[in-house]
GROMACS .gro file of C-alpha atoms in nm:
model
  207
    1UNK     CA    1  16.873  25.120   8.442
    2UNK     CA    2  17.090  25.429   8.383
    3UNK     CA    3  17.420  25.500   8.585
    4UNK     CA    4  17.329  25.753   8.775
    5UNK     CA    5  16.997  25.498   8.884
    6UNK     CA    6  17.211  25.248   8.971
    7UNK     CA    7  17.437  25.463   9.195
    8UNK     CA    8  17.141  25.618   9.395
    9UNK     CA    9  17.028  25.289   9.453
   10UNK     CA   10  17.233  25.221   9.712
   11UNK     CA   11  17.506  25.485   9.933
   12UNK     CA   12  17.792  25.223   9.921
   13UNK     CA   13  17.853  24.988   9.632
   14UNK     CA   14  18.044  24.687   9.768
   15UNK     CA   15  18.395  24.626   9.561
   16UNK     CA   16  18.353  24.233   9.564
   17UNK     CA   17  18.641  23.974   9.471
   18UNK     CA   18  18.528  23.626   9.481
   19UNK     CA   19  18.753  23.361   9.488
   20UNK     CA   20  18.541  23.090   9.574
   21UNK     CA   21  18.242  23.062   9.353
   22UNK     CA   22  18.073  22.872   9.612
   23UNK     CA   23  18.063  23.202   9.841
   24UNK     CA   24  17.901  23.408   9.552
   25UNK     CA   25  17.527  23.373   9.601
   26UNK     CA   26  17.590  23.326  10.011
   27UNK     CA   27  17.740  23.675  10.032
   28UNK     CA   28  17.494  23.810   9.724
   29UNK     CA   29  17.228  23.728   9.954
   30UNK     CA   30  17.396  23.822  10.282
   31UNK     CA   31  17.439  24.166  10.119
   32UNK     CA   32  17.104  24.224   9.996
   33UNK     CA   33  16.921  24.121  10.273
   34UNK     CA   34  17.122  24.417  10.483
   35UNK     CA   35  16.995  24.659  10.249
   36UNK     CA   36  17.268  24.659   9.979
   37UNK     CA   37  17.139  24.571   9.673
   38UNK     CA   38  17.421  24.749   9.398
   39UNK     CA   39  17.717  24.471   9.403
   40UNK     CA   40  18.048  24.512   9.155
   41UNK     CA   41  18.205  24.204   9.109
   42UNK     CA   42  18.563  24.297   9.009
   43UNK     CA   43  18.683  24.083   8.727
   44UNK     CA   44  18.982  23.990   8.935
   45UNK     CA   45  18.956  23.643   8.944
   46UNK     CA   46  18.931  23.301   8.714
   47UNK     CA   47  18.550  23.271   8.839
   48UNK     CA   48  18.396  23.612   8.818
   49UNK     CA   49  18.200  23.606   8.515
   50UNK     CA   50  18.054  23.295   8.661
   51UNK     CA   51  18.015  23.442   8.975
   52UNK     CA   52  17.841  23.749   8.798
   53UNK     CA   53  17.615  23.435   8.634
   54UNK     CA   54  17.512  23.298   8.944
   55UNK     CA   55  17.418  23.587   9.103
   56UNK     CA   56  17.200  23.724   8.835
   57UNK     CA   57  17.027  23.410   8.835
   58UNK     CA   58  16.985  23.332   9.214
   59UNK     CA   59  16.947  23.646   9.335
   60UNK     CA   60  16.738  23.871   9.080
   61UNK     CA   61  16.663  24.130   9.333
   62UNK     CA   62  17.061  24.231   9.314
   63UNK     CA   63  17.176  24.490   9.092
   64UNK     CA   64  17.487  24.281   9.002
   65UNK     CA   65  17.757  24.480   8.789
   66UNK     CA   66  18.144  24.400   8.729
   67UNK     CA   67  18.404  24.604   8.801
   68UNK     CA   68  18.818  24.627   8.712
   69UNK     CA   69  18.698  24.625   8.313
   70UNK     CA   70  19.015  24.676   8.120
   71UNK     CA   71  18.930  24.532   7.766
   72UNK     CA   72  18.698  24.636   7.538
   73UNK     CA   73  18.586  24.246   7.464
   74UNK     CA   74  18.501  24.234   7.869
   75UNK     CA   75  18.164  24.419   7.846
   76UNK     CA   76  18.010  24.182   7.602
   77UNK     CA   77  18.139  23.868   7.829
   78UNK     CA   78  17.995  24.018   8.125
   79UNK     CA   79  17.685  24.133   7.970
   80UNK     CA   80  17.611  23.780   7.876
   81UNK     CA   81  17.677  23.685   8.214
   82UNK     CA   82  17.408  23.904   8.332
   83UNK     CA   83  17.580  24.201   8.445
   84UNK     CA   84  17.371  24.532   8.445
   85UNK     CA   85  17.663  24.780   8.466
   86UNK     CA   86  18.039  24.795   8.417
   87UNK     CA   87  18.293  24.996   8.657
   88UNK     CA   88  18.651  25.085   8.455
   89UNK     CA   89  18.943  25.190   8.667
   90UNK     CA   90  19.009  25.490   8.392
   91UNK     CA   91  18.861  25.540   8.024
   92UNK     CA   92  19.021  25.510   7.724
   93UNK     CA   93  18.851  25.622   7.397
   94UNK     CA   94  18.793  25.204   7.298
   95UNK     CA   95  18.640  25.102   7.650
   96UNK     CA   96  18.385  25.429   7.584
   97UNK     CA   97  18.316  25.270   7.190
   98UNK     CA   98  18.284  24.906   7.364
   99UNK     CA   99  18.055  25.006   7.633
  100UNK     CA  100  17.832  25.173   7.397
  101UNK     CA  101  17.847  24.922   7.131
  102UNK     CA  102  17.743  24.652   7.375
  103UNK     CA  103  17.454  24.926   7.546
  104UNK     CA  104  17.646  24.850   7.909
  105UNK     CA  105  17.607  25.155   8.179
  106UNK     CA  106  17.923  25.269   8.279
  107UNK     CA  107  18.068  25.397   8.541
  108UNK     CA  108  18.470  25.500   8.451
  109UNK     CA  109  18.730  25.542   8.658
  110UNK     CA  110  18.893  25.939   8.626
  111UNK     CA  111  19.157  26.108   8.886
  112UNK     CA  112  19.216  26.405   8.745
  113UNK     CA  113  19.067  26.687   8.635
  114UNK     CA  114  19.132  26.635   8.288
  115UNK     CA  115  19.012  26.291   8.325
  116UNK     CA  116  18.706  26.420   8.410
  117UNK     CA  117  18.691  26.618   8.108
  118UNK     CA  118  18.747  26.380   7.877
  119UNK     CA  119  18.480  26.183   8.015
  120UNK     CA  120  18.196  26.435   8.015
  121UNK     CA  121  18.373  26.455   7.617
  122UNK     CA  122  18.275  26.118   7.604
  123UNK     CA  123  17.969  26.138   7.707
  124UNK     CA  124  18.000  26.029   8.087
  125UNK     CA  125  17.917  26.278   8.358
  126UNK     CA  126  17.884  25.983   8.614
  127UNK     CA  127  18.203  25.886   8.728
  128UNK     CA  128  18.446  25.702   8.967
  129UNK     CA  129  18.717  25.873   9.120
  130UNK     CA  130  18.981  25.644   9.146
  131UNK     CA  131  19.244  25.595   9.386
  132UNK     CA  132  18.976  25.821   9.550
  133UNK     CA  133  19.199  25.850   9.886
  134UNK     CA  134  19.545  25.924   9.649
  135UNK     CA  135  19.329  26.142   9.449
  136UNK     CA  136  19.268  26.405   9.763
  137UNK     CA  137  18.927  26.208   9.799
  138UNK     CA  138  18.710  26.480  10.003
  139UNK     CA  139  18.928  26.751   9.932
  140UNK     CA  140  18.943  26.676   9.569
  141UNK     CA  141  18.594  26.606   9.483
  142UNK     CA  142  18.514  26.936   9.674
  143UNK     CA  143  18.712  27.145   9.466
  144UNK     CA  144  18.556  26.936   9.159
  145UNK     CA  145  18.225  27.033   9.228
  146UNK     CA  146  18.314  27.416   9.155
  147UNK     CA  147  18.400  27.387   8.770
  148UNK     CA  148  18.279  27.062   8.703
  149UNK     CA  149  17.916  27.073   8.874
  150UNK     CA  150  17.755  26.850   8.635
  151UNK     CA  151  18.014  26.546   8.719
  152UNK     CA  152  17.848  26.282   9.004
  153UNK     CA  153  18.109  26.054   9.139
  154UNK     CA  154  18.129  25.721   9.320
  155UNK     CA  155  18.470  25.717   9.517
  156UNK     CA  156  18.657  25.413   9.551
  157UNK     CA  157  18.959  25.308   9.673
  158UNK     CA  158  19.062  25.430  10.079
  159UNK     CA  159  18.667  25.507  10.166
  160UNK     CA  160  18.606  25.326  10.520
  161UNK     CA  161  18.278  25.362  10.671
  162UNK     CA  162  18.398  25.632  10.878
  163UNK     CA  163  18.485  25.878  10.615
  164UNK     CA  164  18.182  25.767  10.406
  165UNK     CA  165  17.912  26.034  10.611
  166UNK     CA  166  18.103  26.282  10.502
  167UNK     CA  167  18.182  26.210  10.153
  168UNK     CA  168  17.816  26.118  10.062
  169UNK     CA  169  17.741  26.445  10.158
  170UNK     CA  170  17.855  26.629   9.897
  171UNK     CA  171  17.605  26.707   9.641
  172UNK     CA  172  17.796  26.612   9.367
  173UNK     CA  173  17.863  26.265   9.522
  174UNK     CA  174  17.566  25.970   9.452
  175UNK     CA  175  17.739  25.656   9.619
  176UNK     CA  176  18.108  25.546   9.732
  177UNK     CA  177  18.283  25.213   9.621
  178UNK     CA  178  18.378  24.990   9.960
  179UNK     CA  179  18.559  24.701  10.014
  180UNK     CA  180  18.464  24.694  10.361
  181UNK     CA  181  18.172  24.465  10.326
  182UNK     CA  182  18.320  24.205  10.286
  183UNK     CA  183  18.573  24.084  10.495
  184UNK     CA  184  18.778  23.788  10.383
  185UNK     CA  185  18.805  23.650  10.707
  186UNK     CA  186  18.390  23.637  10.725
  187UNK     CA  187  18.372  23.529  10.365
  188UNK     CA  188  18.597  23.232  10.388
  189UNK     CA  189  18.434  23.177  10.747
  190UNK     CA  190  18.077  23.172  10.592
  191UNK     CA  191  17.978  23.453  10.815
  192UNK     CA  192  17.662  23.608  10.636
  193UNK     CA  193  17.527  23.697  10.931
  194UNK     CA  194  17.847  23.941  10.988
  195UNK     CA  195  17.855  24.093  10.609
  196UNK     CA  196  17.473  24.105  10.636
  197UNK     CA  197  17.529  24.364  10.986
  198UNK     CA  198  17.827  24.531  10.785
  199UNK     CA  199  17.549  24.579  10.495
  200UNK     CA  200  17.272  24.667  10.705
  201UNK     CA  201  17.509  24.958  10.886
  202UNK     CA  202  17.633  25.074  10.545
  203UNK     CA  203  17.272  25.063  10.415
  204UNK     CA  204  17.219  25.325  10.766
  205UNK     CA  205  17.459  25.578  10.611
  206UNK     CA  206  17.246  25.717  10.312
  207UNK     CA  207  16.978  25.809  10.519
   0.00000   0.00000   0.00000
């Protein structure tokens, strides 16, 4: 699947940081089953390339990707982990030559306009806008859309699923990055019944 595939897949693409590799598949499933199929696994933790692993494995109906990608040796790990796409929180000129190398989509992190020429240099014109609500979020991506109309962005970082509606309707937005989904309280609790209603009400907002 291409990027920009991926990203209309699903409006909100959960930011997920597993701790416990025990609640990986649980909330995988949890997710999925509330309509939210796109999950980034940041590579935040000890056991998230395993994590990555066991979702692509239990749950092959998940579009499971990894997110927080600093190093250029990262994509190949989480490629052989299963990972479908990678998420960068900005894009230097060796990520771009890794993630091609390795044939990963990706999906890199830009704030500024330059960033976002540099990217479409590199040959990215789908893109994260990251810190999306220190970047001006709506504001910003509005005033993007005028000279950069070929850029499609996923904003992450301050989206809630109140200010999602009106974010995702932008044309030159495809999906927003939330960490909303999942809730460490209902994680640690084993609440998949919760994060599956969370899912199910994000799912609700692309339509």
């Amino acid at each position: 699947m291409q990027i920009r595939e991926i990203m209309r897949s699903c409006p909100v693409m959960p930011v997920i940081v597993i701790d416990d590799l025990e609640t990986a598949v649980p909330l995988a499933r949890a997710l999925v089953e509330g309509g939210i199929k796109v999950l980034e696994v940041t590579l935040r933790t000890p056991v998230a390339l395993a994590a990555v692993k066991a979702i692509a494995e239990a749950v092959p109906e998940a579009i499971v990707g990894v997110g927080t990608v600093v190093r250029p040796e990262q994509f190949a790990e989480a490629k052989a982990a299963g990972a479908k796409f990678a998420v960068t929180p900005g894009l230097t000129p060796k990520l771009a030559a890794a993630a091609r190398e390795v044939g990963m989509p990706l999906l890199p992190g830009v704030m500024t306009p330059s960033e976002v020429i540099a990217a479409l240099e590199e040959g990215f014109d789908a893109l994260k806008l990251f810190p999306a609500e220190q970047a001006g979020s709506y504001g910003m991506l509005k005033a993007l859309g005028g000279p950069l109309p070929q850029a499609l962005f996923c904003p992450t970082g301050g989206v809630t699923v109140e200010s999602a509606p009106k974010l995702l309707a932008l044309p030159n937005v495809g999906c927003v990055g939330g960490s909303w989904l999942c809730p460490k309280d209902k994680v640690e609790a084993g609440d998949w019944a919760g994060i599956t209603a969370i899912a199910r009400e994000a799912a609700a907002l692309g339509k």
